[in-house]
């Protein structure tokens, strides 16, 4: 028993502070795209042509980047001679509404704290039922790691539950394949009202 206590003391505190501006991310980490329309001199449309998901559009009013479609593949930045599109190391990307993922300049309206009505409904406890609706397991792996001691999502009152009947909301990953459509709909219907839905990743969005 004493050995266990000694080992635990030796491990120290492993949960990262959040929010913490000093979080050290890997060198290869690629964060939020940054639009600098004032640098776009050539008007070549190379960034539009290089995007595999049609996340970039260009018209007379300038370039628009849809973060809901962006795969962070970096092809747009590599094709832009003027460096009008670059990638930051900013990891904050969550928004409240789908249309807020459309960037026409270097501004992103991040999700704010719950308003008074939602805070009154859910308090400081949020139970989520996660459904992988045909995903490749990338976003699923990211949500799973939130339960580890490093991130410890539970300290914010957020937990994943096994049954939709115990949940306040639905967290969806994956593109919602044909075979998962009915299961996803039934899961949503099983959630007691009031309920919320969170889409994670470009496929679900």
CSV table of C-alpha atoms in Angstrom, one decimal:
chain,number,residue,atom,x,y,z
A,1,UNK,CA,0.0,0.0,0.0
A,2,UNK,CA,2.8,2.4,0.9
A,3,UNK,CA,4.4,1.7,-2.5
A,4,UNK,CA,1.2,2.7,-4.3
A,5,UNK,CA,1.1,6.0,-2.4
A,6,UNK,CA,4.8,6.7,-3.1
A,7,UNK,CA,4.2,6.0,-6.8
A,8,UNK,CA,1.2,8.3,-6.9
A,9,UNK,CA,3.2,11.1,-5.2
A,10,UNK,CA,6.1,10.6,-7.6
A,11,UNK,CA,3.7,10.9,-10.6
A,12,UNK,CA,2.6,14.3,-9.5
A,13,UNK,CA,-0.2,16.4,-11.0
A,14,UNK,CA,-0.8,15.3,-14.6
A,15,UNK,CA,-4.1,17.1,-15.5
A,16,UNK,CA,-3.4,20.1,-17.7
A,17,UNK,CA,-4.7,23.5,-16.7
A,18,UNK,CA,-7.5,24.9,-18.9
A,19,UNK,CA,-7.6,27.5,-20.3
A,20,UNK,CA,-3.9,27.9,-20.2
A,21,UNK,CA,-2.1,30.1,-22.8
A,22,UNK,CA,1.2,28.3,-22.2
A,23,UNK,CA,-0.1,24.9,-23.4
A,24,UNK,CA,2.8,23.3,-25.3
A,25,UNK,CA,1.6,21.7,-28.6
A,26,UNK,CA,3.7,19.4,-30.8
A,27,UNK,CA,5.7,21.2,-33.5
A,28,UNK,CA,3.7,19.5,-36.2
A,29,UNK,CA,0.4,20.8,-34.7
A,30,UNK,CA,-1.7,22.8,-37.3
A,31,UNK,CA,-4.3,25.1,-35.9
A,32,UNK,CA,-6.9,27.4,-37.2
A,33,UNK,CA,-6.4,28.8,-40.7
A,34,UNK,CA,-5.7,32.5,-41.0
A,35,UNK,CA,-7.0,34.6,-43.8
A,36,UNK,CA,-5.1,37.7,-44.9
A,37,UNK,CA,-7.1,39.0,-47.9
A,38,UNK,CA,-4.9,42.2,-48.1
A,39,UNK,CA,-2.0,39.9,-49.2
A,40,UNK,CA,-3.9,38.4,-52.1
A,41,UNK,CA,-2.4,40.4,-55.0
A,42,UNK,CA,-2.5,38.0,-57.9
A,43,UNK,CA,-6.2,36.8,-57.7
A,44,UNK,CA,-5.0,33.5,-59.1
A,45,UNK,CA,-7.7,31.2,-57.5
A,46,UNK,CA,-5.0,28.6,-56.8
A,47,UNK,CA,-6.3,28.2,-53.3
A,48,UNK,CA,-9.8,27.5,-54.5
A,49,UNK,CA,-8.6,24.9,-57.1
A,50,UNK,CA,-6.4,23.1,-54.6
A,51,UNK,CA,-9.1,22.5,-51.9
A,52,UNK,CA,-10.3,18.9,-52.0
A,53,UNK,CA,-13.5,19.7,-50.1
A,54,UNK,CA,-14.6,23.0,-51.8
A,55,UNK,CA,-14.1,24.7,-48.5
A,56,UNK,CA,-12.7,27.9,-50.2
A,57,UNK,CA,-14.8,30.1,-52.5
A,58,UNK,CA,-13.8,33.4,-54.1
A,59,UNK,CA,-15.9,36.1,-55.6
A,60,UNK,CA,-15.9,39.9,-56.0
A,61,UNK,CA,-16.1,40.4,-52.2
A,62,UNK,CA,-13.1,38.2,-51.5
A,63,UNK,CA,-12.2,34.7,-50.3
A,64,UNK,CA,-14.4,32.8,-47.9
A,65,UNK,CA,-13.2,29.7,-46.0
A,66,UNK,CA,-15.7,27.2,-44.6
A,67,UNK,CA,-14.2,25.7,-41.5
A,68,UNK,CA,-17.0,23.2,-41.5
A,69,UNK,CA,-15.6,21.7,-44.7
A,70,UNK,CA,-11.9,22.3,-44.0
A,71,UNK,CA,-9.7,19.2,-43.4
A,72,UNK,CA,-6.6,21.2,-42.5
A,73,UNK,CA,-4.7,19.5,-45.3
A,74,UNK,CA,-2.6,22.6,-45.9
A,75,UNK,CA,-2.9,22.4,-49.7
A,76,UNK,CA,-4.4,25.9,-49.9
A,77,UNK,CA,-1.5,27.4,-47.9
A,78,UNK,CA,1.1,25.6,-50.1
A,79,UNK,CA,-0.6,26.8,-53.3
A,80,UNK,CA,-0.9,30.4,-52.3
A,81,UNK,CA,2.1,32.4,-53.5
A,82,UNK,CA,1.0,35.5,-51.7
A,83,UNK,CA,0.6,33.7,-48.3
A,84,UNK,CA,-2.9,35.0,-48.0
A,85,UNK,CA,-3.8,31.7,-46.3
A,86,UNK,CA,-1.6,30.4,-43.5
A,87,UNK,CA,-2.2,28.2,-40.5
A,88,UNK,CA,-1.9,29.3,-36.9
A,89,UNK,CA,-1.4,27.2,-33.7
A,90,UNK,CA,-4.7,28.3,-32.3
A,91,UNK,CA,-6.8,25.3,-31.2
A,92,UNK,CA,-10.0,27.1,-30.3
A,93,UNK,CA,-12.5,26.4,-33.0
A,94,UNK,CA,-15.9,25.7,-31.5
A,95,UNK,CA,-18.9,27.8,-32.5
A,96,UNK,CA,-22.6,27.8,-31.6
A,97,UNK,CA,-24.1,27.9,-35.1
A,98,UNK,CA,-23.1,26.4,-38.5
A,99,UNK,CA,-23.0,29.7,-40.3
A,100,UNK,CA,-20.4,31.0,-37.8
A,101,UNK,CA,-17.8,28.6,-39.4
A,102,UNK,CA,-17.8,30.7,-42.5
A,103,UNK,CA,-14.7,33.0,-42.4
A,104,UNK,CA,-14.4,35.9,-44.9
A,105,UNK,CA,-11.6,37.5,-42.9
A,106,UNK,CA,-9.4,36.6,-39.9
A,107,UNK,CA,-12.4,36.6,-37.5
A,108,UNK,CA,-14.0,33.6,-35.9
A,109,UNK,CA,-17.0,34.0,-33.5
A,110,UNK,CA,-16.1,31.4,-30.9
A,111,UNK,CA,-18.8,29.7,-28.8
A,112,UNK,CA,-19.5,31.6,-25.6
A,113,UNK,CA,-20.6,30.3,-22.2
A,114,UNK,CA,-24.1,29.0,-21.9
A,115,UNK,CA,-26.7,31.7,-21.7
A,116,UNK,CA,-29.0,32.1,-18.7
A,117,UNK,CA,-31.7,29.8,-20.1
A,118,UNK,CA,-29.4,26.9,-20.9
A,119,UNK,CA,-27.4,27.3,-17.6
A,120,UNK,CA,-30.7,27.1,-15.7
A,121,UNK,CA,-31.6,23.9,-17.6
A,122,UNK,CA,-28.3,22.1,-17.4
A,123,UNK,CA,-26.6,23.8,-14.5
A,124,UNK,CA,-23.0,22.8,-14.3
A,125,UNK,CA,-23.7,19.2,-15.3
A,126,UNK,CA,-23.9,18.0,-18.9
A,127,UNK,CA,-24.3,14.3,-19.9
A,128,UNK,CA,-23.6,13.4,-23.5
A,129,UNK,CA,-24.4,10.3,-25.6
A,130,UNK,CA,-21.7,10.0,-28.2
A,131,UNK,CA,-22.6,8.4,-31.5
A,132,UNK,CA,-20.1,7.5,-34.2
A,133,UNK,CA,-22.2,7.7,-37.3
A,134,UNK,CA,-19.8,6.1,-39.8
A,135,UNK,CA,-16.6,7.9,-38.8
A,136,UNK,CA,-13.0,6.9,-39.5
A,137,UNK,CA,-12.2,6.8,-35.7
A,138,UNK,CA,-10.1,10.0,-35.8
A,139,UNK,CA,-12.7,12.3,-34.1
A,140,UNK,CA,-13.8,9.4,-32.0
A,141,UNK,CA,-10.3,9.0,-30.7
A,142,UNK,CA,-10.1,12.7,-29.9
A,143,UNK,CA,-13.3,12.5,-27.9
A,144,UNK,CA,-12.2,9.4,-26.0
A,145,UNK,CA,-9.0,11.0,-24.9
A,146,UNK,CA,-11.0,13.8,-23.2
A,147,UNK,CA,-11.8,11.3,-20.4
A,148,UNK,CA,-8.1,10.6,-19.6
A,149,UNK,CA,-6.4,12.1,-16.6
A,150,UNK,CA,-4.6,14.7,-18.8
A,151,UNK,CA,-7.7,16.4,-20.0
A,152,UNK,CA,-10.3,15.2,-17.4
A,153,UNK,CA,-13.5,16.5,-19.0
A,154,UNK,CA,-15.4,15.4,-15.9
A,155,UNK,CA,-13.9,18.3,-13.9
A,156,UNK,CA,-16.1,20.6,-15.9
A,157,UNK,CA,-19.2,18.6,-15.2
A,158,UNK,CA,-19.3,16.9,-18.6
A,159,UNK,CA,-19.5,13.2,-18.9
A,160,UNK,CA,-20.3,10.6,-21.6
A,161,UNK,CA,-23.1,8.2,-20.8
A,162,UNK,CA,-24.0,4.8,-22.1
A,163,UNK,CA,-27.7,5.4,-22.6
A,164,UNK,CA,-29.4,8.3,-24.5
A,165,UNK,CA,-32.1,8.2,-21.8
A,166,UNK,CA,-29.6,9.4,-19.3
A,167,UNK,CA,-28.2,12.2,-21.6
A,168,UNK,CA,-28.8,15.9,-22.0
A,169,UNK,CA,-27.4,16.0,-25.4
A,170,UNK,CA,-26.1,14.1,-28.4
A,171,UNK,CA,-22.5,14.4,-29.6
A,172,UNK,CA,-22.1,13.2,-33.2
A,173,UNK,CA,-19.0,12.2,-35.1
A,174,UNK,CA,-18.7,10.9,-38.6
A,175,UNK,CA,-20.6,11.7,-41.9
A,176,UNK,CA,-23.9,9.9,-40.9
A,177,UNK,CA,-23.8,6.9,-43.3
A,178,UNK,CA,-26.9,5.4,-44.7
A,179,UNK,CA,-26.7,2.5,-42.3
A,180,UNK,CA,-26.4,4.8,-39.3
A,181,UNK,CA,-29.2,7.2,-40.2
A,182,UNK,CA,-32.0,5.3,-38.5
A,183,UNK,CA,-29.9,4.5,-35.4
A,184,UNK,CA,-28.9,8.1,-35.0
A,185,UNK,CA,-32.5,9.3,-35.4
A,186,UNK,CA,-33.7,6.8,-32.8
A,187,UNK,CA,-30.9,7.9,-30.4
A,188,UNK,CA,-32.0,11.5,-30.8
A,189,UNK,CA,-35.6,10.6,-30.2
A,190,UNK,CA,-34.7,8.7,-27.0
A,191,UNK,CA,-33.1,11.8,-25.5
A,192,UNK,CA,-35.4,13.5,-23.0
A,193,UNK,CA,-36.2,17.1,-23.7
A,194,UNK,CA,-34.8,19.7,-23.5
A,195,UNK,CA,-31.8,18.5,-25.4
A,196,UNK,CA,-28.9,19.7,-27.5
A,197,UNK,CA,-26.8,18.4,-30.3
A,198,UNK,CA,-23.0,18.8,-30.9
A,199,UNK,CA,-21.4,18.0,-34.2
A,200,UNK,CA,-17.7,17.2,-34.0
A,201,UNK,CA,-15.4,17.2,-37.1
A,202,UNK,CA,-15.9,18.2,-40.7
A,203,UNK,CA,-17.7,15.0,-41.6
A,204,UNK,CA,-20.5,15.4,-39.0
A,205,UNK,CA,-20.7,19.2,-39.6
